[in-house]
Amino acid sequence: ETYSLEDVTAHCRLVEQADNRADYAIVVDSETIGEAVLNDWDRINRSANFRIAIWYPKHRDRGYGSEATGLLVRFGFEALDLNRIELEVFAFNPRARHVYENVGFVHEGTRREALWWDGRPIDAHVMAILREDVVGAADKRTRQT
C-alpha cells in the first residue's frame, strides 16, 4: 500500500497528540531503520503494549532490535511507572520471540490461529514482562556488588 505525504503527516499529528502511546524511531548512522512503540497505555492498570519493527533486512540480526526493546522496556518501567508491558509475536517470527525472551518477556499463552497469512492460519504468542522482572533483577545485581 502507498501513502501520500498528506496521509503520513496526518498520521504523525495523531500520534504526536495521543496521550496513550510513546513512539520512537530507531536511528543508526542518521538513517531511520525502524520504530519501537509503547501503545495502549493504561494509566489506571499501569500497563502498555509493545511493538517494534526493523524495516530493512540489512539492519536485522545486528542487535538494534534487542537494544531498542531493552531501552523502551526500561523507559516504560522507570519513566512511565508501568507495572506490565505485553506484546504479541506471530509464530512465523521466532527471531523476534528470542529477542523478547532475552530481554525478559515471558510466554503467557497462545492465541491459536489469530492471523490469516499467505493462505494459512498463524498462531500469536502473548508475552509480557513485569516491573519486578526488570527492577527486581537490577536491585539484586546492585546488592550483590
mmCIF file of N, CA and C in Angstrom:
data_model
loop_
_atom_site.group_PDB
_atom_site.id
_atom_site.type_symbol
_atom_site.label_atom_id
_atom_site.label_comp_id
_atom_site.label_asym_id
_atom_site.label_seq_id
_atom_site.Cartn_x
_atom_site.Cartn_y
_atom_site.Cartn_z
ATOM 1 N N GLU A 1 0.836 -1.178 0.000
ATOM 2 C CA GLU A 1 0.000 0.000 0.000
ATOM 3 C C GLU A 1 0.885 1.245 0.000
ATOM 4 N N THR A 2 0.465 2.266 -0.726
ATOM 5 C CA THR A 2 1.201 3.518 -0.819
ATOM 6 C C THR A 2 0.420 4.615 -0.105
ATOM 7 N N TYR A 3 1.141 5.476 0.614
ATOM 8 C CA TYR A 3 0.513 6.573 1.345
ATOM 9 C C TYR A 3 1.035 7.900 0.822
ATOM 10 N N SER A 4 0.142 8.864 0.761
ATOM 11 C CA SER A 4 0.551 10.201 0.328
ATOM 12 C C SER A 4 1.230 10.928 1.486
ATOM 13 N N LEU A 5 1.944 11.990 1.168
ATOM 14 C CA LEU A 5 2.572 12.814 2.198
ATOM 15 C C LEU A 5 1.516 13.353 3.159
ATOM 16 N N GLU A 6 0.361 13.694 2.638
ATOM 17 C CA GLU A 6 -0.725 14.206 3.492
ATOM 18 C C GLU A 6 -1.193 13.127 4.472
ATOM 19 N N ASP A 7 -1.298 11.875 3.998
ATOM 20 C CA ASP A 7 -1.701 10.761 4.870
ATOM 21 C C ASP A 7 -0.692 10.561 6.000
ATOM 22 N N VAL A 8 0.579 10.568 5.648
ATOM 23 C CA VAL A 8 1.634 10.362 6.637
ATOM 24 C C VAL A 8 1.664 11.513 7.631
ATOM 25 N N THR A 9 1.548 12.730 7.141
ATOM 26 C CA THR A 9 1.546 13.907 8.008
ATOM 27 C C THR A 9 0.364 13.859 8.975
ATOM 28 N N ALA A 10 -0.811 13.499 8.493
ATOM 29 C CA ALA A 10 -1.999 13.411 9.352
ATOM 30 C C ALA A 10 -1.809 12.332 10.415
ATOM 31 N N HIS A 11 -1.245 11.198 10.019
ATOM 32 C CA HIS A 11 -0.991 10.126 10.984
ATOM 33 C C HIS A 11 0.009 10.580 12.051
ATOM 34 N N CYS A 12 1.073 11.240 11.630
ATOM 35 C CA CYS A 12 2.083 11.714 12.592
ATOM 36 C C CYS A 12 1.488 12.716 13.567
ATOM 37 N N ARG A 13 0.586 13.568 13.100
ATOM 38 C CA ARG A 13 -0.083 14.519 14.005
ATOM 39 C C ARG A 13 -0.900 13.773 15.059
ATOM 40 N N LEU A 14 -1.632 12.754 14.635
ATOM 41 C CA LEU A 14 -2.434 11.974 15.583
ATOM 42 C C LEU A 14 -1.547 11.295 16.624
ATOM 43 N N VAL A 15 -0.449 10.700 16.174
ATOM 44 C CA VAL A 15 0.469 10.025 17.088
ATOM 45 C C VAL A 15 1.068 11.027 18.062
ATOM 46 N N GLU A 16 1.476 12.172 17.550
ATOM 47 C CA GLU A 16 2.107 13.195 18.391
ATOM 48 C C GLU A 16 1.155 13.702 19.473
ATOM 49 N N GLN A 17 -0.127 13.772 19.161
ATOM 50 C CA GLN A 17 -1.107 14.309 20.104
ATOM 51 C C GLN A 17 -1.688 13.247 21.037
ATOM 52 N N ALA A 18 -1.468 11.986 20.734
ATOM 53 C CA ALA A 18 -2.044 10.903 21.548
ATOM 54 C C ALA A 18 -1.394 10.887 22.926
ATOM 55 N N ASP A 19 -2.221 10.673 23.940
ATOM 56 C CA ASP A 19 -1.682 10.630 25.306
ATOM 57 C C ASP A 19 -1.597 9.201 25.839
ATOM 58 N N ASN A 20 -1.801 8.220 24.954
ATOM 59 C CA ASN A 20 -1.758 6.832 25.404
ATOM 60 C C ASN A 20 -0.685 6.020 24.684
ATOM 61 N N ARG A 21 0.363 6.706 24.213
ATOM 62 C CA ARG A 21 1.417 5.996 23.493
ATOM 63 C C ARG A 21 2.716 6.779 23.506
ATOM 64 N N ALA A 22 3.801 6.059 23.268
ATOM 65 C CA ALA A 22 5.127 6.671 23.138
ATOM 66 C C ALA A 22 5.782 6.003 21.930
ATOM 67 N N ASP A 23 5.974 6.770 20.869
ATOM 68 C CA ASP A 23 6.552 6.251 19.621
ATOM 69 C C ASP A 23 7.970 6.784 19.456
ATOM 70 N N TYR A 24 8.898 5.891 19.115
ATOM 71 C CA TYR A 24 10.284 6.296 18.915
ATOM 72 C C TYR A 24 10.825 5.682 17.633
ATOM 73 N N ALA A 25 11.617 6.460 16.920
ATOM 74 C CA ALA A 25 12.317 5.968 15.746
ATOM 75 C C ALA A 25 13.596 5.273 16.192
ATOM 76 N N ILE A 26 13.988 4.254 15.467
ATOM 77 C CA ILE A 26 15.276 3.604 15.677
ATOM 78 C C ILE A 26 16.186 4.140 14.580
ATOM 79 N N VAL A 27 17.225 4.854 14.994
ATOM 80 C CA VAL A 27 18.101 5.548 14.051
ATOM 81 C C VAL A 27 19.528 5.016 14.200
ATOM 82 N N VAL A 28 20.128 4.657 13.073
ATOM 83 C CA VAL A 28 21.505 4.184 13.033
ATOM 84 C C VAL A 28 22.238 4.999 11.977
ATOM 85 N N ASP A 29 23.319 5.656 12.374
ATOM 86 C CA ASP A 29 24.109 6.470 11.443
ATOM 87 C C ASP A 29 23.224 7.429 10.644
ATOM 88 N N SER A 30 22.359 8.130 11.337
ATOM 89 C CA SER A 30 21.451 9.134 10.768
ATOM 90 C C SER A 30 20.384 8.557 9.845
ATOM 91 N N GLU A 31 20.219 7.250 9.823
ATOM 92 C CA GLU A 31 19.187 6.611 8.999
ATOM 93 C C GLU A 31 18.135 5.988 9.912
ATOM 94 N N THR A 32 16.870 6.320 9.679
ATOM 95 C CA THR A 32 15.785 5.702 10.433
ATOM 96 C C THR A 32 15.567 4.307 9.861
ATOM 97 N N ILE A 33 15.756 3.297 10.716
ATOM 98 C CA ILE A 33 15.670 1.916 10.254
ATOM 99 C C ILE A 33 14.458 1.176 10.812
ATOM 100 N N GLY A 34 13.724 1.825 11.710
ATOM 101 C CA GLY A 34 12.568 1.164 12.302
ATOM 102 C C GLY A 34 11.927 2.016 13.366
ATOM 103 N N GLU A 35 11.074 1.368 14.138
ATOM 104 C CA GLU A 35 10.365 2.066 15.214
ATOM 105 C C GLU A 35 10.148 1.124 16.384
ATOM 106 N N ALA A 36 10.027 1.711 17.558
ATOM 107 C CA ALA A 36 9.666 0.985 18.773
ATOM 108 C C ALA A 36 8.584 1.801 19.462
ATOM 109 N N VAL A 37 7.526 1.114 19.908
ATOM 110 C CA VAL A 37 6.335 1.821 20.380
ATOM 111 C C VAL A 37 5.771 1.164 21.633
ATOM 112 N N LEU A 38 5.442 1.985 22.603
ATOM 113 C CA LEU A 38 4.571 1.576 23.703
ATOM 114 C C LEU A 38 3.221 2.211 23.398
ATOM 115 N N ASN A 39 2.196 1.389 23.206
ATOM 116 C CA ASN A 39 0.867 1.933 22.912
ATOM 117 C C ASN A 39 -0.176 1.275 23.812
ATOM 118 N N ASP A 40 -1.403 1.706 23.657
ATOM 119 C CA ASP A 40 -2.489 1.239 24.531
ATOM 120 C C ASP A 40 -2.117 1.404 26.005
ATOM 121 N N TRP A 41 -1.477 2.525 26.316
ATOM 122 C CA TRP A 41 -1.031 2.823 27.672
ATOM 123 C C TRP A 41 -2.253 3.007 28.563
ATOM 124 N N ASP A 42 -2.381 2.174 29.564
ATOM 125 C CA ASP A 42 -3.487 2.201 30.520
ATOM 126 C C ASP A 42 -2.923 2.671 31.857
ATOM 127 N N ARG A 43 -3.125 3.934 32.162
ATOM 128 C CA ARG A 43 -2.549 4.511 33.384
ATOM 129 C C ARG A 43 -3.134 3.894 34.653
ATOM 130 N N ILE A 44 -4.392 3.576 34.635
ATOM 131 C CA ILE A 44 -5.035 3.011 35.825
ATOM 132 C C ILE A 44 -4.433 1.652 36.164
ATOM 133 N N ASN A 45 -4.257 0.814 35.161
ATOM 134 C CA ASN A 45 -3.714 -0.522 35.382
ATOM 135 C C ASN A 45 -2.205 -0.600 35.195
ATOM 136 N N ARG A 46 -1.587 0.560 34.902
ATOM 137 C CA ARG A 46 -0.128 0.669 34.761
ATOM 138 C C ARG A 46 0.422 -0.366 33.769
ATOM 139 N N SER A 47 -0.232 -0.441 32.604
ATOM 140 C CA SER A 47 0.189 -1.397 31.592
ATOM 141 C C SER A 47 0.220 -0.739 30.214
ATOM 142 N N ALA A 48 0.953 -1.370 29.307
ATOM 143 C CA ALA A 48 1.022 -0.901 27.926
ATOM 144 C C ALA A 48 1.374 -2.079 27.028
ATOM 145 N N ASN A 49 1.135 -1.898 25.757
ATOM 146 C CA ASN A 49 1.515 -2.865 24.735
ATOM 147 C C ASN A 49 2.819 -2.399 24.099
ATOM 148 N N PHE A 50 3.631 -3.342 23.650
ATOM 149 C CA PHE A 50 4.893 -3.025 22.989
ATOM 150 C C PHE A 50 4.894 -3.580 21.578
ATOM 151 N N ARG A 51 5.450 -2.816 20.665
ATOM 152 C CA ARG A 51 5.698 -3.341 19.325
ATOM 153 C C ARG A 51 6.953 -2.695 18.780
ATOM 154 N N ILE A 52 7.610 -3.418 17.881
ATOM 155 C CA ILE A 52 8.848 -2.930 17.276
ATOM 156 C C ILE A 52 8.915 -3.436 15.850
ATOM 157 N N ALA A 53 9.564 -2.663 15.007
ATOM 158 C CA ALA A 53 9.801 -3.096 13.626
ATOM 159 C C ALA A 53 11.164 -2.588 13.184
ATOM 160 N N ILE A 54 11.960 -3.480 12.648
ATOM 161 C CA ILE A 54 13.184 -3.110 11.934
ATOM 162 C C ILE A 54 12.812 -3.302 10.462
ATOM 163 N N TRP A 55 12.713 -2.199 9.729
ATOM 164 C CA TRP A 55 12.109 -2.241 8.404
ATOM 165 C C TRP A 55 12.962 -2.902 7.334
ATOM 166 N N TYR A 56 14.253 -2.801 7.425
ATOM 167 C CA TYR A 56 15.120 -3.257 6.336
ATOM 168 C C TYR A 56 15.912 -4.488 6.747
ATOM 169 N N PRO A 57 15.878 -5.552 5.939
ATOM 170 C CA PRO A 57 16.604 -6.783 6.287
ATOM 171 C C PRO A 57 18.092 -6.561 6.575
ATOM 172 N N LYS A 58 18.725 -5.611 5.918
ATOM 173 C CA LYS A 58 20.167 -5.408 6.142
ATOM 174 C C LYS A 58 20.479 -4.942 7.567
ATOM 175 N N HIS A 59 19.469 -4.456 8.296
ATOM 176 C CA HIS A 59 19.683 -3.987 9.663
ATOM 177 C C HIS A 59 19.247 -5.016 10.712
ATOM 178 N N ARG A 60 18.747 -6.152 10.269
ATOM 179 C CA ARG A 60 18.329 -7.189 11.213
ATOM 180 C C ARG A 60 19.529 -8.024 11.634
ATOM 181 N N ASP A 61 19.392 -8.691 12.766
ATOM 182 C CA ASP A 61 20.451 -9.560 13.312
ATOM 183 C C ASP A 61 21.715 -8.785 13.651
ATOM 184 N N ARG A 62 21.567 -7.524 14.009
ATOM 185 C CA ARG A 62 22.717 -6.707 14.404
ATOM 186 C C ARG A 62 22.586 -6.188 15.839
ATOM 187 N N GLY A 63 21.514 -6.585 16.519
ATOM 188 C CA GLY A 63 21.330 -6.187 17.907
ATOM 189 C C GLY A 63 20.527 -4.911 18.099
ATOM 190 N N TYR A 64 20.139 -4.244 17.000
ATOM 191 C CA TYR A 64 19.394 -2.993 17.140
ATOM 192 C C TYR A 64 18.027 -3.212 17.781
ATOM 193 N N GLY A 65 17.349 -4.285 17.392
ATOM 194 C CA GLY A 65 16.044 -4.584 17.977
ATOM 195 C C GLY A 65 16.149 -4.918 19.454
ATOM 196 N N SER A 66 17.170 -5.681 19.811
ATOM 197 C CA SER A 66 17.371 -6.025 21.232
ATOM 198 C C SER A 66 17.650 -4.783 22.058
ATOM 199 N N GLU A 67 18.511 -3.913 21.533
ATOM 200 C CA GLU A 67 18.845 -2.696 22.265
ATOM 201 C C GLU A 67 17.625 -1.790 22.416
ATOM 202 N N ALA A 68 16.894 -1.591 21.335
ATOM 203 C CA ALA A 68 15.711 -0.729 21.392
ATOM 204 C C ALA A 68 14.647 -1.307 22.317
ATOM 205 N N THR A 69 14.465 -2.625 22.272
ATOM 206 C CA THR A 69 13.475 -3.260 23.146
ATOM 207 C C THR A 69 13.854 -3.053 24.608
ATOM 208 N N GLY A 70 15.098 -3.309 24.944
ATOM 209 C CA GLY A 70 15.546 -3.117 26.325
ATOM 210 C C GLY A 70 15.397 -1.681 26.789
ATOM 211 N N LEU A 71 15.762 -0.739 25.934
ATOM 212 C CA LEU A 71 15.657 0.679 26.294
ATOM 213 C C LEU A 71 14.211 1.098 26.523
ATOM 214 N N LEU A 72 13.314 0.672 25.642
ATOM 215 C CA LEU A 72 11.916 1.093 25.783
ATOM 216 C C LEU A 72 11.240 0.407 26.964
ATOM 217 N N VAL A 73 11.627 -0.832 27.253
ATOM 218 C CA VAL A 73 11.096 -1.506 28.439
ATOM 219 C C VAL A 73 11.531 -0.749 29.692
ATOM 220 N N ARG A 74 12.804 -0.406 29.775
ATOM 221 C CA ARG A 74 13.289 0.375 30.934
ATOM 222 C C ARG A 74 12.570 1.708 31.037
ATOM 223 N N PHE A 75 12.399 2.383 29.902
ATOM 224 C CA PHE A 75 11.684 3.655 29.884
ATOM 225 C C PHE A 75 10.258 3.473 30.415
ATOM 226 N N GLY A 76 9.598 2.420 29.978
ATOM 227 C CA GLY A 76 8.230 2.169 30.440
ATOM 228 C C GLY A 76 8.143 1.986 31.938
ATOM 229 N N PHE A 77 9.076 1.241 32.503
ATOM 230 C CA PHE A 77 9.037 1.000 33.938
ATOM 231 C C PHE A 77 9.534 2.196 34.748
ATOM 232 N N GLU A 78 10.578 2.849 34.279
ATOM 233 C CA GLU A 78 11.179 3.934 35.061
ATOM 234 C C GLU A 78 10.489 5.280 34.857
ATOM 235 N N ALA A 79 10.194 5.644 33.622
ATOM 236 C CA ALA A 79 9.637 6.976 33.352
ATOM 237 C C ALA A 79 8.110 6.993 33.363
ATOM 238 N N LEU A 80 7.486 5.927 32.878
ATOM 239 C CA LEU A 80 6.024 5.895 32.812
ATOM 240 C C LEU A 80 5.402 5.177 33.997
ATOM 241 N N ASP A 81 6.227 4.593 34.861
ATOM 242 C CA ASP A 81 5.777 3.872 36.049
ATOM 243 C C ASP A 81 4.837 2.715 35.707
ATOM 244 N N LEU A 82 5.123 2.034 34.604
ATOM 245 C CA LEU A 82 4.326 0.872 34.236
ATOM 246 C C LEU A 82 4.652 -0.294 35.170
ATOM 247 N N ASN A 83 3.711 -1.193 35.288
ATOM 248 C CA ASN A 83 3.936 -2.436 36.017
ATOM 249 C C ASN A 83 4.006 -3.620 35.059
ATOM 250 N N ARG A 84 3.386 -3.490 33.876
ATOM 251 C CA ARG A 84 3.300 -4.605 32.923
ATOM 252 C C ARG A 84 3.421 -4.074 31.502
ATOM 253 N N ILE A 85 4.234 -4.754 30.702
ATOM 254 C CA ILE A 85 4.326 -4.472 29.272
ATOM 255 C C ILE A 85 4.096 -5.791 28.558
ATOM 256 N N GLU A 86 3.177 -5.797 27.630
ATOM 257 C CA GLU A 86 2.850 -7.035 26.925
ATOM 258 C C GLU A 86 2.974 -6.849 25.424
ATOM 259 N N LEU A 87 3.001 -7.985 24.723
ATOM 260 C CA LEU A 87 3.108 -7.960 23.272
ATOM 261 C C LEU A 87 2.554 -9.256 22.714
ATOM 262 N N GLU A 88 2.380 -9.266 21.398
ATOM 263 C CA GLU A 88 2.085 -10.485 20.667
ATOM 264 C C GLU A 88 3.164 -10.669 19.610
ATOM 265 N N VAL A 89 3.581 -11.902 19.433
ATOM 266 C CA VAL A 89 4.552 -12.224 18.385
ATOM 267 C C VAL A 89 4.001 -13.429 17.628
ATOM 268 N N PHE A 90 4.010 -13.330 16.305
ATOM 269 C CA PHE A 90 3.461 -14.406 15.491
ATOM 270 C C PHE A 90 4.434 -15.583 15.393
ATOM 271 N N ALA A 91 3.883 -16.763 15.243
ATOM 272 C CA ALA A 91 4.673 -17.990 15.233
ATOM 273 C C ALA A 91 5.708 -18.011 14.114
ATOM 274 N N PHE A 92 5.491 -17.270 13.042
ATOM 275 C CA PHE A 92 6.468 -17.263 11.948
ATOM 276 C C PHE A 92 7.663 -16.354 12.221
ATOM 277 N N ASN A 93 7.747 -15.795 13.449
ATOM 278 C CA ASN A 93 8.832 -14.870 13.772
ATOM 279 C C ASN A 93 9.602 -15.322 15.023
ATOM 280 N N PRO A 94 10.252 -16.476 14.966
ATOM 281 C CA PRO A 94 10.982 -16.953 16.144
ATOM 282 C C PRO A 94 12.151 -16.049 16.522
ATOM 283 N N ARG A 95 12.729 -15.336 15.562
ATOM 284 C CA ARG A 95 13.841 -14.418 15.868
ATOM 285 C C ARG A 95 13.363 -13.335 16.834
ATOM 286 N N ALA A 96 12.183 -12.771 16.593
ATOM 287 C CA ALA A 96 11.646 -11.744 17.489
ATOM 288 C C ALA A 96 11.341 -12.338 18.864
ATOM 289 N N ARG A 97 10.755 -13.514 18.883
ATOM 290 C CA ARG A 97 10.444 -14.135 20.172
ATOM 291 C C ARG A 97 11.717 -14.342 20.989
ATOM 292 N N HIS A 98 12.786 -14.736 20.334
ATOM 293 C CA HIS A 98 14.071 -14.923 21.016
ATOM 294 C C HIS A 98 14.557 -13.606 21.631
ATOM 295 N N VAL A 99 14.437 -12.508 20.888
ATOM 296 C CA VAL A 99 14.817 -11.185 21.411
ATOM 297 C C VAL A 99 14.002 -10.870 22.659
ATOM 298 N N TYR A 100 12.697 -11.060 22.569
ATOM 299 C CA TYR A 100 11.834 -10.740 23.709
ATOM 300 C C TYR A 100 12.182 -11.587 24.927
ATOM 301 N N GLU A 101 12.436 -12.865 24.718
ATOM 302 C CA GLU A 101 12.816 -13.729 25.844
ATOM 303 C C GLU A 101 14.139 -13.273 26.457
ATOM 304 N N ASN A 102 15.093 -12.861 25.630
ATOM 305 C CA ASN A 102 16.381 -12.385 26.152
ATOM 306 C C ASN A 102 16.235 -11.118 26.981
ATOM 307 N N VAL A 103 15.274 -10.279 26.635
ATOM 308 C CA VAL A 103 15.028 -9.056 27.397
ATOM 309 C C VAL A 103 14.306 -9.376 28.706
ATOM 310 N N GLY A 104 13.581 -10.497 28.750
ATOM 311 C CA GLY A 104 12.888 -10.892 29.974
ATOM 312 C C GLY A 104 11.402 -11.131 29.813
ATOM 313 N N PHE A 105 10.870 -11.001 28.611
ATOM 314 C CA PHE A 105 9.452 -11.290 28.389
ATOM 315 C C PHE A 105 9.203 -12.780 28.595
ATOM 316 N N VAL A 106 8.034 -13.100 29.139
ATOM 317 C CA VAL A 106 7.652 -14.473 29.439
ATOM 318 C C VAL A 106 6.428 -14.829 28.600
ATOM 319 N N HIS A 107 6.449 -16.017 28.013
ATOM 320 C CA HIS A 107 5.302 -16.501 27.238
ATOM 321 C C HIS A 107 4.150 -16.792 28.192
ATOM 322 N N GLU A 108 3.008 -16.180 27.928
ATOM 323 C CA GLU A 108 1.849 -16.370 28.800
ATOM 324 C C GLU A 108 0.751 -17.211 28.169
ATOM 325 N N GLY A 109 0.765 -17.310 26.867
ATOM 326 C CA GLY A 109 -0.269 -18.107 26.214
ATOM 327 C C GLY A 109 -0.213 -17.923 24.710
ATOM 328 N N THR A 110 -1.058 -18.666 24.038
ATOM 329 C CA THR A 110 -1.096 -18.621 22.585
ATOM 330 C C THR A 110 -2.524 -18.373 22.121
ATOM 331 N N ARG A 111 -2.656 -17.397 21.260
ATOM 332 C CA ARG A 111 -3.942 -17.171 20.581
ATOM 333 C C ARG A 111 -3.881 -17.982 19.292
ATOM 334 N N ARG A 112 -4.519 -19.132 19.313
ATOM 335 C CA ARG A 112 -4.429 -20.059 18.189
ATOM 336 C C ARG A 112 -5.075 -19.486 16.935
ATOM 337 N N GLU A 113 -4.336 -19.586 15.827
ATOM 338 C CA GLU A 113 -4.819 -19.172 14.516
ATOM 339 C C GLU A 113 -5.405 -17.762 14.536
ATOM 340 N N ALA A 114 -4.675 -16.844 15.149
ATOM 341 C CA ALA A 114 -5.145 -15.465 15.315
ATOM 342 C C ALA A 114 -4.945 -14.612 14.064
ATOM 343 N N LEU A 115 -4.124 -15.078 13.140
ATOM 344 C CA LEU A 115 -3.805 -14.315 11.939
ATOM 345 C C LEU A 115 -3.943 -15.220 10.722
ATOM 346 N N TRP A 116 -4.509 -14.688 9.660
ATOM 347 C CA TRP A 116 -4.554 -15.409 8.392
ATOM 348 C C TRP A 116 -3.473 -14.813 7.509
ATOM 349 N N TRP A 117 -2.422 -15.579 7.160
ATOM 350 C CA TRP A 117 -1.254 -15.062 6.449
ATOM 351 C C TRP A 117 -0.873 -16.022 5.326
ATOM 352 N N ASP A 118 -0.770 -15.529 4.142
ATOM 353 C CA ASP A 118 -0.377 -16.346 2.987
ATOM 354 C C ASP A 118 -1.237 -17.599 2.846
ATOM 355 N N GLY A 119 -2.530 -17.437 3.057
ATOM 356 C CA GLY A 119 -3.452 -18.549 2.857
ATOM 357 C C GLY A 119 -3.490 -19.581 3.962
ATOM 358 N N ARG A 120 -2.902 -19.253 5.129
ATOM 359 C CA ARG A 120 -2.953 -20.222 6.229
ATOM 360 C C ARG A 120 -3.032 -19.508 7.573
ATOM 361 N N PRO A 121 -3.584 -20.188 8.570
ATOM 362 C CA PRO A 121 -3.701 -19.583 9.904
ATOM 363 C C PRO A 121 -2.372 -19.629 10.653
ATOM 364 N N ILE A 122 -2.113 -18.568 11.422
ATOM 365 C CA ILE A 122 -0.879 -18.436 12.193
ATOM 366 C C ILE A 122 -1.235 -18.143 13.647
ATOM 367 N N ASP A 123 -0.538 -18.807 14.563
ATOM 368 C CA ASP A 123 -0.733 -18.550 15.993
ATOM 369 C C ASP A 123 -0.036 -17.252 16.401
ATOM 370 N N ALA A 124 -0.596 -16.595 17.412
ATOM 371 C CA ALA A 124 0.021 -15.412 18.022
ATOM 372 C C ALA A 124 0.360 -15.754 19.468
ATOM 373 N N HIS A 125 1.616 -15.570 19.829
ATOM 374 C CA HIS A 125 2.065 -15.848 21.196
ATOM 375 C C HIS A 125 2.010 -14.558 22.004
ATOM 376 N N VAL A 126 1.340 -14.625 23.137
ATOM 377 C CA VAL A 126 1.231 -13.489 24.047
ATOM 378 C C VAL A 126 2.384 -13.583 25.045
ATOM 379 N N MET A 127 3.123 -12.487 25.172
ATOM 380 C CA MET A 127 4.255 -12.435 26.096
ATOM 381 C C MET A 127 4.141 -11.161 26.923
ATOM 382 N N ALA A 128 4.721 -11.184 28.117
ATOM 383 C CA ALA A 128 4.703 -9.992 28.967
ATOM 384 C C ALA A 128 5.938 -9.975 29.856
ATOM 385 N N ILE A 129 6.254 -8.773 30.297
ATOM 386 C CA ILE A 129 7.316 -8.568 31.274
ATOM 387 C C ILE A 129 6.745 -7.668 32.358
ATOM 388 N N LEU A 130 7.069 -7.985 33.596
ATOM 389 C CA LEU A 130 6.587 -7.201 34.731
ATOM 390 C C LEU A 130 7.709 -6.342 35.290
ATOM 391 N N ARG A 131 7.306 -5.263 35.921
ATOM 392 C CA ARG A 131 8.270 -4.351 36.545
ATOM 393 C C ARG A 131 9.247 -5.100 37.450
ATOM 394 N N GLU A 132 8.732 -6.014 38.259
ATOM 395 C CA GLU A 132 9.587 -6.751 39.191
ATOM 396 C C GLU A 132 10.612 -7.609 38.457
ATOM 397 N N ASP A 133 10.304 -8.021 37.224
ATOM 398 C CA ASP A 133 11.263 -8.806 36.449
ATOM 399 C C ASP A 133 12.494 -7.974 36.109
ATOM 400 N N VAL A 134 12.314 -6.677 35.900
ATOM 401 C CA VAL A 134 13.414 -5.801 35.498
ATOM 402 C C VAL A 134 13.986 -5.073 36.700
ATOM 403 N N VAL A 135 13.142 -4.397 37.443
ATOM 404 C CA VAL A 135 13.602 -3.612 38.586
ATOM 405 C C VAL A 135 14.118 -4.532 39.682
ATOM 406 N N GLY A 136 13.413 -5.627 39.945
ATOM 407 C CA GLY A 136 13.861 -6.577 40.961
ATOM 408 C C GLY A 136 15.199 -7.197 40.605
ATOM 409 N N ALA A 137 15.389 -7.526 39.321
ATOM 410 C CA ALA A 137 16.664 -8.111 38.880
ATOM 411 C C ALA A 137 17.797 -7.099 39.041
ATOM 412 N N ALA A 138 17.535 -5.831 38.726
ATOM 413 C CA ALA A 138 18.563 -4.790 38.879
ATOM 414 C C ALA A 138 18.901 -4.595 40.352
ATOM 415 N N ASP A 139 17.885 -4.625 41.214
ATOM 416 C CA ASP A 139 18.115 -4.491 42.651
ATOM 417 C C ASP A 139 18.986 -5.628 43.176
ATOM 418 N N LYS A 140 18.733 -6.846 42.708
ATOM 419 C CA LYS A 140 19.518 -7.995 43.133
ATOM 420 C C LYS A 140 20.974 -7.845 42.696
ATOM 421 N N ARG A 141 21.194 -7.387 41.458
ATOM 422 C CA ARG A 141 22.559 -7.203 40.968
ATOM 423 C C ARG A 141 23.289 -6.132 41.789
ATOM 424 N N THR A 142 22.585 -5.069 42.154
ATOM 425 C CA THR A 142 23.191 -3.994 42.947
ATOM 426 C C THR A 142 23.588 -4.503 44.323
ATOM 427 N N ARG A 143 22.732 -5.303 44.955
ATOM 428 C CA ARG A 143 23.006 -5.837 46.280
ATOM 429 C C ARG A 143 24.173 -6.821 46.262
ATOM 430 N N GLN A 144 24.397 -7.498 45.147
ATOM 431 C CA GLN A 144 25.458 -8.492 45.063
ATOM 432 C C GLN A 144 26.836 -7.854 44.882
ATOM 433 N N THR A 145 26.904 -6.624 44.416
ATOM 434 C CA THR A 145 28.207 -5.984 44.173
ATOM 435 C C THR A 145 28.684 -5.185 45.350
#
